[in-house]
Tab-separated table of N, CA and C in Angstrom:
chain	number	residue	atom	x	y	z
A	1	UNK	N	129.865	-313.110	-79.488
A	1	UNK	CA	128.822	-314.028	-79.036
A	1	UNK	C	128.047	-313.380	-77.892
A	2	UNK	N	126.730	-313.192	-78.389
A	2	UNK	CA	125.726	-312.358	-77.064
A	2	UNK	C	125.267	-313.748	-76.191
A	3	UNK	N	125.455	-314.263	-74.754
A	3	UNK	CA	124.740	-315.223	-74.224
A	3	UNK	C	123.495	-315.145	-73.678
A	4	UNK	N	122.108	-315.675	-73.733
A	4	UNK	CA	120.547	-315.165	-73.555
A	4	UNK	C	120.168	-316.420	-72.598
A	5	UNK	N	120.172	-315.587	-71.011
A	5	UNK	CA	119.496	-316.581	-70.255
A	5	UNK	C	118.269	-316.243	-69.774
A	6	UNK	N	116.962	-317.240	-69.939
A	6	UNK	CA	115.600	-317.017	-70.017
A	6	UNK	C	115.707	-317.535	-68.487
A	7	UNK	N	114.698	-317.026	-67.795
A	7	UNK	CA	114.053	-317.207	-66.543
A	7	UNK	C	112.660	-317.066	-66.649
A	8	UNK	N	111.956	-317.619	-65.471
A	8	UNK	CA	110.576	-317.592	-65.743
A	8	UNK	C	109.764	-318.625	-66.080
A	9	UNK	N	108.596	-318.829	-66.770
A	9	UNK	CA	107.923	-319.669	-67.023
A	9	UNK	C	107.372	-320.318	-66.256
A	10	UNK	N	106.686	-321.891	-66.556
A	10	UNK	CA	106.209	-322.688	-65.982
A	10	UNK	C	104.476	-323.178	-65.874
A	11	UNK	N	103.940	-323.318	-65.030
A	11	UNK	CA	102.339	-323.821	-65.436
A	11	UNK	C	100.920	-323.157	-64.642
A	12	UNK	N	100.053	-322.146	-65.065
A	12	UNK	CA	99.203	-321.854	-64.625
A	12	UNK	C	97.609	-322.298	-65.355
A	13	UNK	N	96.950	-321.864	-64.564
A	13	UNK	CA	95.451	-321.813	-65.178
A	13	UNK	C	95.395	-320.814	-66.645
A	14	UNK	N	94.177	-321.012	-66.597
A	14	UNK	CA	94.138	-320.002	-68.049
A	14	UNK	C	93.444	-318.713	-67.084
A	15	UNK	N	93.596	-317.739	-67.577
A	15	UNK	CA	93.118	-316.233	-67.183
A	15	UNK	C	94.778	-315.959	-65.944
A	16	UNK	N	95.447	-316.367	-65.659
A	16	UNK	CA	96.577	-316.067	-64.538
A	16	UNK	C	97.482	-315.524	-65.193
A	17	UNK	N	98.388	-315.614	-64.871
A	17	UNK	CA	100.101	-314.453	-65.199
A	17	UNK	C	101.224	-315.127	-65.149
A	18	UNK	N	102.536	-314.906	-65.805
A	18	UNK	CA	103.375	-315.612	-65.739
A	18	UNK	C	104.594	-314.737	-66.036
A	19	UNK	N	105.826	-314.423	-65.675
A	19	UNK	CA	106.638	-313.427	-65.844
A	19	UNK	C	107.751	-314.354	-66.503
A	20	UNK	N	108.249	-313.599	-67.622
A	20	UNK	CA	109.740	-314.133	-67.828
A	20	UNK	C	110.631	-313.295	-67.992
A	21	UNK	N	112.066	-313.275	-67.880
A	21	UNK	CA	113.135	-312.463	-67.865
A	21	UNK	C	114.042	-312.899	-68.710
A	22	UNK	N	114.560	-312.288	-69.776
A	22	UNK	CA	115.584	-312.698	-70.258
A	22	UNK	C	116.572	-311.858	-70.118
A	23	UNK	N	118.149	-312.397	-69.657
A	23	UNK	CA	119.223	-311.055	-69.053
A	23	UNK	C	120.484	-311.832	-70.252
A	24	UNK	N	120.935	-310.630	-70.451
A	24	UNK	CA	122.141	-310.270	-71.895
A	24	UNK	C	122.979	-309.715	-71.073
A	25	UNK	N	124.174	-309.871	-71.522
A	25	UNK	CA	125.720	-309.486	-71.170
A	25	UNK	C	125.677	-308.090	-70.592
A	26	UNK	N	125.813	-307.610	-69.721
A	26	UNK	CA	126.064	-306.096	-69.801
A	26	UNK	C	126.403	-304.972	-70.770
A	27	UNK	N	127.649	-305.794	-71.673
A	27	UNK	CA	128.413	-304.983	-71.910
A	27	UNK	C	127.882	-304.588	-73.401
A	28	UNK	N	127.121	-305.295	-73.376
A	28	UNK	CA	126.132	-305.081	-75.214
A	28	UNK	C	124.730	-305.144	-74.725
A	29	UNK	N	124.084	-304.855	-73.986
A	29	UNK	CA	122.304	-305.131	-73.866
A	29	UNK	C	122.122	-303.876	-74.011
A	30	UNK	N	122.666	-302.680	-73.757
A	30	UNK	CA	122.043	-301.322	-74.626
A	30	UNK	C	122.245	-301.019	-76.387
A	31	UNK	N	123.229	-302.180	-76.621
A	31	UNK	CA	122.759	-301.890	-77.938
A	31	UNK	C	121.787	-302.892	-79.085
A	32	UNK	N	121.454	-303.632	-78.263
A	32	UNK	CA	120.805	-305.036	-78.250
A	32	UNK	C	118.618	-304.720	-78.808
A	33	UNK	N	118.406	-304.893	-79.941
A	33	UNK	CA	116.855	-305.080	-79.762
A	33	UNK	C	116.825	-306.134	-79.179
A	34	UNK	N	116.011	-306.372	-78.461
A	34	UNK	CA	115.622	-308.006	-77.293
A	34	UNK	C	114.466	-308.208	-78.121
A	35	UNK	N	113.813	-309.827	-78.332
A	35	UNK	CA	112.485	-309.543	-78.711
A	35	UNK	C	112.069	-311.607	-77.962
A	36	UNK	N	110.759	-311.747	-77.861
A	36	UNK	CA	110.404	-312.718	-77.641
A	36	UNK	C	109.833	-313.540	-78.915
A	37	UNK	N	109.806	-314.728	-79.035
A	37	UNK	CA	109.545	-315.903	-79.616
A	37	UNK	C	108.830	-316.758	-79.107
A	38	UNK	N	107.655	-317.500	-79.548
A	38	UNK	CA	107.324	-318.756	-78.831
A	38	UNK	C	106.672	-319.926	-80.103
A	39	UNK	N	106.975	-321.341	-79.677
A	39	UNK	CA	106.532	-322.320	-80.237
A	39	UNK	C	105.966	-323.227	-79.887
A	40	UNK	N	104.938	-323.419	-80.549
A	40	UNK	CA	103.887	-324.402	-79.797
A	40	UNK	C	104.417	-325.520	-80.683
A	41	UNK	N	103.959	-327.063	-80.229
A	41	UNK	CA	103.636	-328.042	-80.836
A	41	UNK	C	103.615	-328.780	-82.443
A	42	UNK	N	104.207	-328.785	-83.031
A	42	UNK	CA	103.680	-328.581	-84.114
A	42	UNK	C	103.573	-327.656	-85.145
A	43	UNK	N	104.067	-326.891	-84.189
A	43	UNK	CA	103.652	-325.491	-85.320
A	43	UNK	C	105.054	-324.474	-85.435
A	44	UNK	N	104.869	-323.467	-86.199
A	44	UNK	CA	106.539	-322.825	-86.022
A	44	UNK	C	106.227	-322.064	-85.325
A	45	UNK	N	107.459	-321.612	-85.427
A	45	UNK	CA	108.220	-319.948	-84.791
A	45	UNK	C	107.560	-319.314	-84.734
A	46	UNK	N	106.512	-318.270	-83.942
A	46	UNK	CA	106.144	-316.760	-83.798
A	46	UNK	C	106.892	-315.799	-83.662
A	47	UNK	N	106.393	-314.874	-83.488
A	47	UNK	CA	106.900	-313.261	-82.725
A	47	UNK	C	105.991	-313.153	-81.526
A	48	UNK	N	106.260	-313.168	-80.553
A	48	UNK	CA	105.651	-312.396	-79.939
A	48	UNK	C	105.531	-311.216	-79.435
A	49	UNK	N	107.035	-310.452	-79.050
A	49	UNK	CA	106.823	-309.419	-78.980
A	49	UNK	C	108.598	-308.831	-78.882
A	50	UNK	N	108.942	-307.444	-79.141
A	50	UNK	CA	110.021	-307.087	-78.872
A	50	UNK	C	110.099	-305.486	-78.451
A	51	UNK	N	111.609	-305.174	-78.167
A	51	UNK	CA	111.806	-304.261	-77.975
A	51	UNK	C	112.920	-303.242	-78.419
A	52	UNK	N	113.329	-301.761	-78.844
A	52	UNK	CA	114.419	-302.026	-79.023
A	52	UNK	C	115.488	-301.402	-78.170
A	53	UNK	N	116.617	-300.844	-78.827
A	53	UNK	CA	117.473	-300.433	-77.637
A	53	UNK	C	117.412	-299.372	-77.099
A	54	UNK	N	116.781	-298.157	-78.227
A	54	UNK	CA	117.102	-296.857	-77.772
A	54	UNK	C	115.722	-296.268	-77.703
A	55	UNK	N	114.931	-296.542	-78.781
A	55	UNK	CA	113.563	-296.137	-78.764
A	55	UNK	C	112.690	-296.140	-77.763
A	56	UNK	N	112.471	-297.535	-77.192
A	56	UNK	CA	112.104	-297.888	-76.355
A	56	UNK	C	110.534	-298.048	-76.653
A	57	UNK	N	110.449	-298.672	-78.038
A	57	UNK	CA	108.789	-299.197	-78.714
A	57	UNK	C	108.688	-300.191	-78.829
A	58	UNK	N	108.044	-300.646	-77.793
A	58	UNK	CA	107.541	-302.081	-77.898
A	58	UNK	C	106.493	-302.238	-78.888
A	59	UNK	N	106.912	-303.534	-79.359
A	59	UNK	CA	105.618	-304.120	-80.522
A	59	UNK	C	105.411	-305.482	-79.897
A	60	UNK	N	104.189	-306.030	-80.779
A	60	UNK	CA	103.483	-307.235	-80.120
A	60	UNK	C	102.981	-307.681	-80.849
A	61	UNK	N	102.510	-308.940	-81.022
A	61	UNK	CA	101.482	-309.839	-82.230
A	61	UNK	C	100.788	-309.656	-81.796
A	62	UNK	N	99.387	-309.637	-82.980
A	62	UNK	CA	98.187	-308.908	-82.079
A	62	UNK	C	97.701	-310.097	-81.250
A	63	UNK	N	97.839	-311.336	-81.529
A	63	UNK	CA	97.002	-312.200	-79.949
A	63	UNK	C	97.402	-312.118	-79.092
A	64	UNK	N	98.667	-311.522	-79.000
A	64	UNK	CA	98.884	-311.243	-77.782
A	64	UNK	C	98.995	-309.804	-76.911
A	65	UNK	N	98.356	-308.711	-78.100
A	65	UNK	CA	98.103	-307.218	-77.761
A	65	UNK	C	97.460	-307.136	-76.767
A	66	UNK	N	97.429	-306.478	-75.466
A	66	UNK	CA	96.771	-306.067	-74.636
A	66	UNK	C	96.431	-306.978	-73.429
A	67	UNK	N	97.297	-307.978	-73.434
A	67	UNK	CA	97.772	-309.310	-72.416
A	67	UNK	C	99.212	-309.202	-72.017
A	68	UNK	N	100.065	-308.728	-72.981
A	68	UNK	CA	101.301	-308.848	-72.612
A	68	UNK	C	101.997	-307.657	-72.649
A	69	UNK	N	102.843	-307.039	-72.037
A	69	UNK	CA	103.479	-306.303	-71.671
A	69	UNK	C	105.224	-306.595	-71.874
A	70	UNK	N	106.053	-306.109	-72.946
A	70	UNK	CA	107.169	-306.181	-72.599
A	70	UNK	C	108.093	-304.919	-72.260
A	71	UNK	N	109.105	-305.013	-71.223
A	71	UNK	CA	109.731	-303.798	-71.272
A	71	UNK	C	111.513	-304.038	-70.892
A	72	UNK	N	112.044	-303.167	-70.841
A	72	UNK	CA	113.546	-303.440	-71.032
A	72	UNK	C	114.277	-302.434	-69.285
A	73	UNK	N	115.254	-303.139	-68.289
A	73	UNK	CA	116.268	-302.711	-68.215
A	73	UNK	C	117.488	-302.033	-67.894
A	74	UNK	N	117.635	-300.957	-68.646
A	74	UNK	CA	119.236	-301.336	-69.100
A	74	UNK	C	120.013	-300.979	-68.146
A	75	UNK	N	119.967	-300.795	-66.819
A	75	UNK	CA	120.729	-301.043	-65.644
A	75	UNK	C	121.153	-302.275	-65.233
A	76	UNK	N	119.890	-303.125	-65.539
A	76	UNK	CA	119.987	-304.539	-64.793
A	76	UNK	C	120.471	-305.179	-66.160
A	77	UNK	N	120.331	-304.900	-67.254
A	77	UNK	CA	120.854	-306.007	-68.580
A	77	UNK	C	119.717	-307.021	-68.893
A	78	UNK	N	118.074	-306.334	-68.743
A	78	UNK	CA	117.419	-307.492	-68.712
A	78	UNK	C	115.937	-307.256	-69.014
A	79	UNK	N	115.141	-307.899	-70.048
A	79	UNK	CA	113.995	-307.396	-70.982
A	79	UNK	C	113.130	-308.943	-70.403
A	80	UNK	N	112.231	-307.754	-69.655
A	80	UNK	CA	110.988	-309.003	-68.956
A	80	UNK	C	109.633	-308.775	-70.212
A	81	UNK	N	109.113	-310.194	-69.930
A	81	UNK	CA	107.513	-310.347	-70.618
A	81	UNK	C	106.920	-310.693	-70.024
A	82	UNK	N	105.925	-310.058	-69.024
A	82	UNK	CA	104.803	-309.725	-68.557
A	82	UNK	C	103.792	-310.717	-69.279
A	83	UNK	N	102.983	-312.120	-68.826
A	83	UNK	CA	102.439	-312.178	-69.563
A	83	UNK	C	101.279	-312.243	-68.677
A	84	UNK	N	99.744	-311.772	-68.993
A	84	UNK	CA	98.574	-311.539	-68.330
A	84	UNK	C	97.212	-312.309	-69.220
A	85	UNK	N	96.834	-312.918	-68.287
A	85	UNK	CA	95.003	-313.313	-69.379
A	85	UNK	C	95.603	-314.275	-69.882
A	86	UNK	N	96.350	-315.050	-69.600
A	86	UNK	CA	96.994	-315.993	-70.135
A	86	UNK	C	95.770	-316.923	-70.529
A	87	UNK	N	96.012	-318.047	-71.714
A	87	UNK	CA	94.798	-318.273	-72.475
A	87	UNK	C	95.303	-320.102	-72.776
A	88	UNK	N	95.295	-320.683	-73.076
A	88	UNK	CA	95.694	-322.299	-73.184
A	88	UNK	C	96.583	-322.025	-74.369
A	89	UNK	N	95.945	-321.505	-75.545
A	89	UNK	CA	96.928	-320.994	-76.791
A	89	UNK	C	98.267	-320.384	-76.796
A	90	UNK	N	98.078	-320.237	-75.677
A	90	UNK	CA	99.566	-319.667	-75.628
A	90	UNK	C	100.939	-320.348	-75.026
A	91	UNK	N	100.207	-321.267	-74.450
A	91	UNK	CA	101.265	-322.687	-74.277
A	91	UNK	C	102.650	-323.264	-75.111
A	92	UNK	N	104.073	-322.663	-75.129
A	92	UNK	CA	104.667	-322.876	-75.992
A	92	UNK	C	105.986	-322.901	-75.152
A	93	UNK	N	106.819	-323.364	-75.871
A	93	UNK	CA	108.260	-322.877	-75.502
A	93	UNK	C	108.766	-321.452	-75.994
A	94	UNK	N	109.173	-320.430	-75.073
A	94	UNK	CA	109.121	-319.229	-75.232
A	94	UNK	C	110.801	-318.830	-75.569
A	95	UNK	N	110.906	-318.062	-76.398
A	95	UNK	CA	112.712	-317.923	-76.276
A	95	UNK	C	112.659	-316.351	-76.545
A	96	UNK	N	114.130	-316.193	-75.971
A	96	UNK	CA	114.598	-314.939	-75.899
A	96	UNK	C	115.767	-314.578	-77.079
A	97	UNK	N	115.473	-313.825	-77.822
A	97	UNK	CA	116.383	-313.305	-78.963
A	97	UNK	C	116.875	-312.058	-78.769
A	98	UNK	N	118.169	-312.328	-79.761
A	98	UNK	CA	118.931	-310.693	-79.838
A	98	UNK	C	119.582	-310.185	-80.947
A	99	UNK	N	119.354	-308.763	-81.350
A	99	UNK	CA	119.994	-308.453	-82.799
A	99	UNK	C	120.464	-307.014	-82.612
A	100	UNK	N	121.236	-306.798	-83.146
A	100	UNK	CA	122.336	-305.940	-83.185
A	100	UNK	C	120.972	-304.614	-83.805
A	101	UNK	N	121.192	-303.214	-83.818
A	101	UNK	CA	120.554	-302.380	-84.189
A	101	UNK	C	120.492	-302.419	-85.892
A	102	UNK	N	119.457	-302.199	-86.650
A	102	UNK	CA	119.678	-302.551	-88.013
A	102	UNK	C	119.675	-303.466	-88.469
A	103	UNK	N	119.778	-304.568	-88.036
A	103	UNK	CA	120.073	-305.805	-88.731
A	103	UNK	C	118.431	-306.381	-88.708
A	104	UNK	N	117.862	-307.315	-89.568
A	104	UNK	CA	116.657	-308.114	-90.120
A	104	UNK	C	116.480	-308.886	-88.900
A	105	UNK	N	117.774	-309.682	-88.949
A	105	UNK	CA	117.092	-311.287	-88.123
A	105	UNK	C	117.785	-311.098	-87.055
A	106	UNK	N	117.011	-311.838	-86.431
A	106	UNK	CA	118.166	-311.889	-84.912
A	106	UNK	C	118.816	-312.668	-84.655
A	107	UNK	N	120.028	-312.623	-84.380
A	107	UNK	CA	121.451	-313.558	-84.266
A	107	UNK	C	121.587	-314.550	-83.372
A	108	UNK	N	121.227	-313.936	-81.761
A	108	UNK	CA	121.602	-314.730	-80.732
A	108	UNK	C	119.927	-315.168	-80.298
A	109	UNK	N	119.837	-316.633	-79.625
A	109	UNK	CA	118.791	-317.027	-78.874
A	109	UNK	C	119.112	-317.720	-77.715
A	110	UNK	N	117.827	-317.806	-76.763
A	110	UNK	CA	118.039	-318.536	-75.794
A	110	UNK	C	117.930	-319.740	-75.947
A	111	UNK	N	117.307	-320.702	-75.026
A	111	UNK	CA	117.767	-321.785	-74.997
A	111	UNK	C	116.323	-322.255	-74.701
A	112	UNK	N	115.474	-321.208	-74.381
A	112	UNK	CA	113.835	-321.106	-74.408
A	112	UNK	C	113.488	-321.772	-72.879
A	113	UNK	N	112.307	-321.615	-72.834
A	113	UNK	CA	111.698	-321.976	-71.401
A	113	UNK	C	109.863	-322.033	-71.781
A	114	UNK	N	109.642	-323.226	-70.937
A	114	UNK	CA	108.099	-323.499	-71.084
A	114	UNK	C	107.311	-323.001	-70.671
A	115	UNK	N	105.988	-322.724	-71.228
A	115	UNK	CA	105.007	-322.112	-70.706
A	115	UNK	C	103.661	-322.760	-70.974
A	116	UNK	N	102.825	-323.362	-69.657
A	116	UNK	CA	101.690	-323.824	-69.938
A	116	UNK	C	100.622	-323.781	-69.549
A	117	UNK	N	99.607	-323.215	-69.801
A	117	UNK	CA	98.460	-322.996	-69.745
A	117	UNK	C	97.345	-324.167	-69.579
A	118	UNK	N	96.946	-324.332	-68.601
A	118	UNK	CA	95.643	-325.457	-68.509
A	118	UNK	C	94.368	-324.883	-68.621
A	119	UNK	N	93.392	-325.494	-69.412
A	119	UNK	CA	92.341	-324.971	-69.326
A	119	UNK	C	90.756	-324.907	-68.188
């Protein structure tokens, strides 16, 4: 069992910044892809962005290419998302996931944290 505690979030303007942290066990977060999730309203599951363990290539959905920044770590056990230009659309409950190297889906999640954007 990997445990995923999200930090961060909360409520800005639109165009401002908002940091979140999600920190994984020590003893498995280097072998861990981390990746972010968020859900708005109504609507499902995204990607927003991830990372993985060894590579160290971040990917991103493109609405959120070139606003957000994620990076990993692995001293501290802990994969922040940078988020910048923040936009009203992006208002969601954000969660932190984790999957073993190789594997499709990701196994473990957080418990998510809000993020809201006023316009």
């Amino acid at each position: 069992q990997v445990q995923l505690v999200e930090s961060g979030g909360g409520s800005v303007e639109a165009g401002g910044s908002l940091r979140l942290s999600c920190a994984a066990p020590a003893r498995t977060f280097a072998l861990l892809t981390i990746g972010w999730f968020r859900q708005a309203p109504g609507k499902e599951r995204e990607f927003v962005a991830a990372i993985s363990r060894a590579l160290y290539d971040p990917r991103y959905a493109d609405s959120v290419k070139d606003r957000f920044t994620i990076s990993r770590d692995n001293a501290r056990s802990t994969v922040t998302l940078q988020m910048n230009i923040l936009k009203p659309e992006d208002t969601a409950v954000y969660y932190c996931a984790a999957k073993r190297a190789g594997e499709r889906d990701y196994e473990w999640w957080g418990q998510g944290t809000q993020v809201t954007v006023s316009s």
